[in-house]
Coordinates of N, CA, C and O in Angstrom, one line a residue:
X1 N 0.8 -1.2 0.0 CA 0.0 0.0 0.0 C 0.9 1.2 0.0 O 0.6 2.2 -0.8
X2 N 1.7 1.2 0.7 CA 2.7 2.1 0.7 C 3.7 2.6 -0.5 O 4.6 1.9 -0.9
X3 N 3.3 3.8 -0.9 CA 3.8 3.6 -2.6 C 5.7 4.1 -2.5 O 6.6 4.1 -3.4
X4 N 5.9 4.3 -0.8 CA 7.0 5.0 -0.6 C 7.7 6.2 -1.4 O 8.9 6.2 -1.7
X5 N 6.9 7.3 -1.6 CA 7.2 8.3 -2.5 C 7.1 9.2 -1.4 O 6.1 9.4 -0.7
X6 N 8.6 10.0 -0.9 CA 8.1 10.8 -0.1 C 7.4 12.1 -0.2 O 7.8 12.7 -1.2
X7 N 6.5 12.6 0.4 CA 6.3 14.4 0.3 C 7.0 15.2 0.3 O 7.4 15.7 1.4
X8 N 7.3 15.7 -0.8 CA 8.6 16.6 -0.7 C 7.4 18.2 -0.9 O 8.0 19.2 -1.2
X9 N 6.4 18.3 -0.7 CA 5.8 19.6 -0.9 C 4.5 19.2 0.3 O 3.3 19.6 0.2
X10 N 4.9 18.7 1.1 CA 4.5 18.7 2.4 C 4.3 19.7 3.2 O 5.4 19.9 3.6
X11 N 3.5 20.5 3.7 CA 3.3 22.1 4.1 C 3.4 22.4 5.5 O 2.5 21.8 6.1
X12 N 4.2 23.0 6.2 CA 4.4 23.3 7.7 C 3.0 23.3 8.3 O 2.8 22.6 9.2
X13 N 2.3 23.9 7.9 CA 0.8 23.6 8.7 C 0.8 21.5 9.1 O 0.9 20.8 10.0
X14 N 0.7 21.5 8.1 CA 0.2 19.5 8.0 C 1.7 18.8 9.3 O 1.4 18.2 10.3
X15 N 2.8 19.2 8.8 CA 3.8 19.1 9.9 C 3.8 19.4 11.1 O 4.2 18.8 12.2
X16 N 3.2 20.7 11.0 CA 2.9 21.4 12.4 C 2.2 20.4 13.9 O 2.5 20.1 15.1
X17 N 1.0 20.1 12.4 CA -0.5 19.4 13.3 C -0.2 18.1 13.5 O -0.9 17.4 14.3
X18 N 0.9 17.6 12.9 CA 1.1 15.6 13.4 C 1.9 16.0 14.3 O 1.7 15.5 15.4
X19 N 3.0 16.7 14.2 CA 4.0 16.8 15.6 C 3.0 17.0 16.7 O 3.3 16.3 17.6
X20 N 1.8 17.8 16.9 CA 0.8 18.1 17.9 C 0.1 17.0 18.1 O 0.2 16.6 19.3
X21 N -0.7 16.2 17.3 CA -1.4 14.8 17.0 C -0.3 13.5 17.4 O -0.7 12.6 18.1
X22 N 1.0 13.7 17.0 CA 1.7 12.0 17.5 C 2.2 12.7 19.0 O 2.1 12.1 20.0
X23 N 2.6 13.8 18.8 CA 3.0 13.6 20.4 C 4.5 12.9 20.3 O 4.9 11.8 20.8
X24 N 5.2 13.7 19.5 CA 6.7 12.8 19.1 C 7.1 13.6 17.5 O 6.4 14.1 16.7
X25 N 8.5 13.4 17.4 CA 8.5 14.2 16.4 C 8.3 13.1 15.1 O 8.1 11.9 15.3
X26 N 8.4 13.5 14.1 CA 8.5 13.6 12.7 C 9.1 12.8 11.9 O 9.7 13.4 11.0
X27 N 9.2 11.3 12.1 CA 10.9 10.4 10.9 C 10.9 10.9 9.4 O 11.9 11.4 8.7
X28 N 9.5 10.7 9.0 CA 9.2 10.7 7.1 C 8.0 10.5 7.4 O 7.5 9.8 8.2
X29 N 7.3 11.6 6.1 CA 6.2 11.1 5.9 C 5.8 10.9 4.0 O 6.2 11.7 3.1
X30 N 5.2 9.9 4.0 CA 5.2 9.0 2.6 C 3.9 8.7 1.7 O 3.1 7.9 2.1
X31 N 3.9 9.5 0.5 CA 2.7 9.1 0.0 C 1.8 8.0 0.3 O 2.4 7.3 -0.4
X32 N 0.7 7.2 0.8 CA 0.9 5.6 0.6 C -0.3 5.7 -0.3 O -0.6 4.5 -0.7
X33 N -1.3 6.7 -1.0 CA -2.5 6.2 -1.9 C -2.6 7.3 -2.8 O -2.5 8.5 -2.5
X34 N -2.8 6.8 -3.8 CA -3.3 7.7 -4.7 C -4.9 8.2 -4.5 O -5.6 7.7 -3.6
X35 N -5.4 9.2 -5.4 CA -6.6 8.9 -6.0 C -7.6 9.6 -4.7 O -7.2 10.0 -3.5
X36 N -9.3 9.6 -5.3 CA -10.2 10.2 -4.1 C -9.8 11.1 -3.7 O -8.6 11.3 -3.7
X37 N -10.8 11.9 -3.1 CA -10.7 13.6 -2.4 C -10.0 13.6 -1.3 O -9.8 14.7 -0.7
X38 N -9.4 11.9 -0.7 CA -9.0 12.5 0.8 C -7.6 12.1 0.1 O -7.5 11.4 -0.9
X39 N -6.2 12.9 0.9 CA -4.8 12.1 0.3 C -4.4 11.3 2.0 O -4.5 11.8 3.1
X40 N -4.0 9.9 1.6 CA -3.4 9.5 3.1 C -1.8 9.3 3.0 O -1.2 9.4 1.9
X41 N -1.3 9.0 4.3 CA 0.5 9.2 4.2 C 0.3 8.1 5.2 O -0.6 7.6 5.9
X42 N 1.9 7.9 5.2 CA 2.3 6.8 6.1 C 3.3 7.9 7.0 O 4.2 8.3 6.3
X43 N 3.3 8.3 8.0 CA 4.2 8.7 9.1 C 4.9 8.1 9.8 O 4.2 7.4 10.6
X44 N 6.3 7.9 9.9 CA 7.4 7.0 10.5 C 7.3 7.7 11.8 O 6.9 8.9 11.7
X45 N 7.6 7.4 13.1 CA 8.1 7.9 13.9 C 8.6 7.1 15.1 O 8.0 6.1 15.3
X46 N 9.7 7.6 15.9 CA 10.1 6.4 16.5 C 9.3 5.5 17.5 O 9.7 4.7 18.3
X47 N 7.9 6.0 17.4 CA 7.2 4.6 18.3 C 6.5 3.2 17.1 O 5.9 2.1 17.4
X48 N 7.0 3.7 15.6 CA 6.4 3.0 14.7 C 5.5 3.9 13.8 O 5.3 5.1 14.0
X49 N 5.1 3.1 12.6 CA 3.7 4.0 11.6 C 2.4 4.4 11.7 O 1.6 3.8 12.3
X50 N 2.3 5.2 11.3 CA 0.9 5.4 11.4 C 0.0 6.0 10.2 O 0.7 6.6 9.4
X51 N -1.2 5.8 9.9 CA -1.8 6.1 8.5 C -2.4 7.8 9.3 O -2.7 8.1 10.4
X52 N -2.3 8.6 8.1 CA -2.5 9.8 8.3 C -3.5 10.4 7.4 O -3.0 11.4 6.8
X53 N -4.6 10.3 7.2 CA -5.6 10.8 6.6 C -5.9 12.7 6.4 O -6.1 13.5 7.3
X54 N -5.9 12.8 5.5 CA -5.9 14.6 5.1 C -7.3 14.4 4.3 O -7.4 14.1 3.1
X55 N -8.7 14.8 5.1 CA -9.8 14.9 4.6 C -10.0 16.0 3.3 O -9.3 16.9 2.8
X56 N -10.7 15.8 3.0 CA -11.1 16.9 1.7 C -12.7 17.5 2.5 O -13.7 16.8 2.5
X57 N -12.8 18.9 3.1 CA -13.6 19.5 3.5 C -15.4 19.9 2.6 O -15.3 20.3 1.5
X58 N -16.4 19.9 2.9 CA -17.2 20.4 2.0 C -17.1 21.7 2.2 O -16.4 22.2 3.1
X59 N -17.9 22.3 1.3 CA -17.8 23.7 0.7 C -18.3 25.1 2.1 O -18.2 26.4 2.0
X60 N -18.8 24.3 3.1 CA -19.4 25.1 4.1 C -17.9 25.5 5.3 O -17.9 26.3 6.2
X61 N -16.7 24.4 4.7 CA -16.0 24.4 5.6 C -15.8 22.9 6.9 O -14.9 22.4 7.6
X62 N -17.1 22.5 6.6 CA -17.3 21.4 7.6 C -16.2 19.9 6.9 O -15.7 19.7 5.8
X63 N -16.3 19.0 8.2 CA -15.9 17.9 7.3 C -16.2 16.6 8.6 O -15.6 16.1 9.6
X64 N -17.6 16.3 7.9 CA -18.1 15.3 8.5 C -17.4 14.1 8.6 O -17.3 13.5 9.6
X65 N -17.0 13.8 7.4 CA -16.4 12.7 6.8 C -15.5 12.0 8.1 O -15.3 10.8 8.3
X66 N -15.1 12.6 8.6 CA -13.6 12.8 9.4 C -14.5 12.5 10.9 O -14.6 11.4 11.5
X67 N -15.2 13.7 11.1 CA -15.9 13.1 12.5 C -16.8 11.8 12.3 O -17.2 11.3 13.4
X68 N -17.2 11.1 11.1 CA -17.7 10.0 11.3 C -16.9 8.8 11.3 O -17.3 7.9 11.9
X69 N -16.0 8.8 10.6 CA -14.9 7.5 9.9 C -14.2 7.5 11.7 O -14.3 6.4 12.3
X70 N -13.7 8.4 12.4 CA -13.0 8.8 13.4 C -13.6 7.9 14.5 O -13.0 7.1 15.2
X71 N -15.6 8.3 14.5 CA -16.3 8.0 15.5 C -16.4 6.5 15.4 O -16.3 5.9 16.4
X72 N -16.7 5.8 14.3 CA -16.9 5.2 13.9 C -15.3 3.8 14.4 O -15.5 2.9 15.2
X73 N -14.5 4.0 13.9 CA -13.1 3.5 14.2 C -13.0 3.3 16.0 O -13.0 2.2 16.5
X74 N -13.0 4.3 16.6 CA -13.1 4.5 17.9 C -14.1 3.6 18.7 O -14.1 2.8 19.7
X75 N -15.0 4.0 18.1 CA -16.3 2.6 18.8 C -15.9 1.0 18.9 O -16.1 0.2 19.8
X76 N -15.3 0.7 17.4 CA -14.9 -0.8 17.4 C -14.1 -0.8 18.0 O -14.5 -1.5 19.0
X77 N -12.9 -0.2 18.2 CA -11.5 -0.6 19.2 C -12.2 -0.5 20.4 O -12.3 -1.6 20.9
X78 N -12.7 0.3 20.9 CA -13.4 0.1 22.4 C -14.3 -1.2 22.5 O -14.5 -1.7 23.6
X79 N -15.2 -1.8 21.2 CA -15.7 -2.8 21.5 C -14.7 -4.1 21.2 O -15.3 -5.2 21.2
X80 N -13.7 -4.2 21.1 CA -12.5 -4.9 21.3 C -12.0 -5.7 19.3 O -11.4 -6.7 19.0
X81 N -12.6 -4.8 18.5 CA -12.6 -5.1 17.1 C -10.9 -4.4 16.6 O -10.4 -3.2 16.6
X82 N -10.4 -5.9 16.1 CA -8.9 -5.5 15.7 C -8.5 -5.6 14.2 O -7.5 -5.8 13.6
X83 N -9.8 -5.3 13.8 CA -9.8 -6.0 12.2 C -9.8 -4.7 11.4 O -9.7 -4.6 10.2
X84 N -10.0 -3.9 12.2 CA -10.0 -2.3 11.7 C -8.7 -1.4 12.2 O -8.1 -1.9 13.2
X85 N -8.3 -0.4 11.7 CA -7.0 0.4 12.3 C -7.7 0.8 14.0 O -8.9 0.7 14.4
X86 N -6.7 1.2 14.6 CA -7.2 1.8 15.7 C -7.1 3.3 15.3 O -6.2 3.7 14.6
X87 N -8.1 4.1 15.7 CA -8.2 5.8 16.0 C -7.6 6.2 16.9 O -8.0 6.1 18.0
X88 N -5.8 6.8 16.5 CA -5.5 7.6 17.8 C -5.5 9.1 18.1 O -5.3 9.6 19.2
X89 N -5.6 9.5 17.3 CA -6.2 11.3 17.3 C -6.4 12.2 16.1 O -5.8 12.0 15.0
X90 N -7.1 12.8 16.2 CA -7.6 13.9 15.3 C -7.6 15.3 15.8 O -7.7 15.9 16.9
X91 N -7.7 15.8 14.2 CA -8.0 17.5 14.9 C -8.8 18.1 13.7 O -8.2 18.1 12.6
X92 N -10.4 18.7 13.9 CA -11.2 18.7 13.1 C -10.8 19.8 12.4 O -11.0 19.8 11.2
X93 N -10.2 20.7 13.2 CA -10.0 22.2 12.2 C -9.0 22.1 11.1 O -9.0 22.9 10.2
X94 N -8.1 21.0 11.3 CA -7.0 20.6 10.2 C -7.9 19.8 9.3 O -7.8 19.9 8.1
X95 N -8.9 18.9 9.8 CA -9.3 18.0 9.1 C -8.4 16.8 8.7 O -8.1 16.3 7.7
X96 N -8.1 16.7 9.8 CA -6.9 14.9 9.5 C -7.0 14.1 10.5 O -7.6 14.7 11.5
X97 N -6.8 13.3 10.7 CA -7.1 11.9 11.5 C -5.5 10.8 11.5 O -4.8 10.4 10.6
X98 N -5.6 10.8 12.6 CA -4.3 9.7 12.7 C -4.8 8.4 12.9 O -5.5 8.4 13.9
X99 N -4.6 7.1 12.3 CA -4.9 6.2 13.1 C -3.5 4.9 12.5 O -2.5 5.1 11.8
X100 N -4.0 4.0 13.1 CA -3.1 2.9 13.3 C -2.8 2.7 11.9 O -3.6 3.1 11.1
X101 N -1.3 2.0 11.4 CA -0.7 1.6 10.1 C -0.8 0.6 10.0 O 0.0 0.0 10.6
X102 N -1.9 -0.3 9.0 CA -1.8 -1.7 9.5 C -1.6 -2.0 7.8 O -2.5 -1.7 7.0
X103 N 0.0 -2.9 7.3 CA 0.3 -3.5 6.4 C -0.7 -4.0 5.4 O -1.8 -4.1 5.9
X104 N -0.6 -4.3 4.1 CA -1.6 -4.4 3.7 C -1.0 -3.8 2.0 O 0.0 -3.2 1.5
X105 N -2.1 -4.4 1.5 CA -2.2 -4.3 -0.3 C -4.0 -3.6 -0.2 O -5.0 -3.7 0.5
X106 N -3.5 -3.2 -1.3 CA -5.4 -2.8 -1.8 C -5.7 -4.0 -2.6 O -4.9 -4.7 -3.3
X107 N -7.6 -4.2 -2.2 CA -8.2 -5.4 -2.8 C -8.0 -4.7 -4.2 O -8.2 -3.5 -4.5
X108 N -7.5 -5.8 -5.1 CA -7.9 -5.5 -6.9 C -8.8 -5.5 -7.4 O -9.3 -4.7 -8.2
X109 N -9.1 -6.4 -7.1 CA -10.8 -7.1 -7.9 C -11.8 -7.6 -6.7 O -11.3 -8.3 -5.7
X110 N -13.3 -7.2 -6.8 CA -13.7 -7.5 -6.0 C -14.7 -9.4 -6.0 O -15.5 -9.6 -6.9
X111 N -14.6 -10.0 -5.4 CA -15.1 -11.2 -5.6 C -15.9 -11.8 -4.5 O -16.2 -11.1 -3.5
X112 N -16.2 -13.2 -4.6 CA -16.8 -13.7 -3.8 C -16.3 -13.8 -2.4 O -17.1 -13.8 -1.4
X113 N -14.9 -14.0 -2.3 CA -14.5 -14.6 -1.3 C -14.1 -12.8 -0.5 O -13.5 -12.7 0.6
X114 N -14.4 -11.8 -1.1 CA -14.4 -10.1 -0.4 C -15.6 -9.8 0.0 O -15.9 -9.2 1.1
X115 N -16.7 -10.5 -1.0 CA -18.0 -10.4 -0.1 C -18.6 -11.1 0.9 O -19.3 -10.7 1.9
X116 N -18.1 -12.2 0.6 CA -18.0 -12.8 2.2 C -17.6 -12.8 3.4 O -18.1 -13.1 4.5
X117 N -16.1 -12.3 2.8 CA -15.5 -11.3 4.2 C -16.5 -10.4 4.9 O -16.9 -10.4 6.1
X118 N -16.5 -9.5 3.6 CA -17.5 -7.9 4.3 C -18.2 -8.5 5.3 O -18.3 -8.3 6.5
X119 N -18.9 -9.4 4.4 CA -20.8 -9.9 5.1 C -20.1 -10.5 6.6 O -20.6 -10.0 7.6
X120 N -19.2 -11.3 6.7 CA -18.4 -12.1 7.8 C -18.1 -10.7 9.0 O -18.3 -10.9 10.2
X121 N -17.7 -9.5 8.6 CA -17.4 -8.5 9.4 C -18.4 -7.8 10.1 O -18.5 -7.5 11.3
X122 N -19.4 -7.7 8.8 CA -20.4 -6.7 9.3 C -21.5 -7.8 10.5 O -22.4 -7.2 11.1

């Protein structure tokens, strides 16, 4: 998943707000996805990785997106669900979300044995 491309036009605000959000400084932070309105990164830092989500806001300024995926993530880990990243902090006014780095490929093709999964999850 990790396309290892780093951000070289990475913006001191976004640096600013993970140094405040990990609570530790800064190793690398690394393209890991293309594509869709949100961009995510992989952030190194010496307690380990983390996926870093940079929301795409709607036009009012708001960004639900972020308080739901966030609230959402946080509920399973507290109900003891490890099948999902864990949520370890956010900050709504940046609109980004830190949560756990968990290894991994994107599915390619979707098939029987993905919807089974799903249905198996949900």
């Amino acid at each position: 998943m990790n396309s290892s491309v780093p951000v070289t036009d990475a913006d001191p605000a976004l640096e600013e707000v993970l140094a405040k959000l990990l609570a530790q400084p800064l190793g690398a932070l690394t393209a890991a996805r293309a594509g869709g309105n949100n961009r995510v990164y992989r952030a190194e830092t010496a307690a380990g990785a983390f996926a870093i989500k940079r929301y795409a806001r709607e036009a009012d300024g708001d960004c639900p997106r972020l308080r739901a995926e966030y609230a959402a993530l946080a509920l399973l880990g507290r109900a003891g669900e490890t099948a999902v990243p864990k949520a370890v902090a956010h900050d709504t006014d940046a609109a980004i979300g830190v949560y756990q780095w968990i290894e991994g490929a994107p599915i390619a093709q979707i098939g029987n044995a993905e919807i089974a999964a799903a249905a198996g999850f949900a």
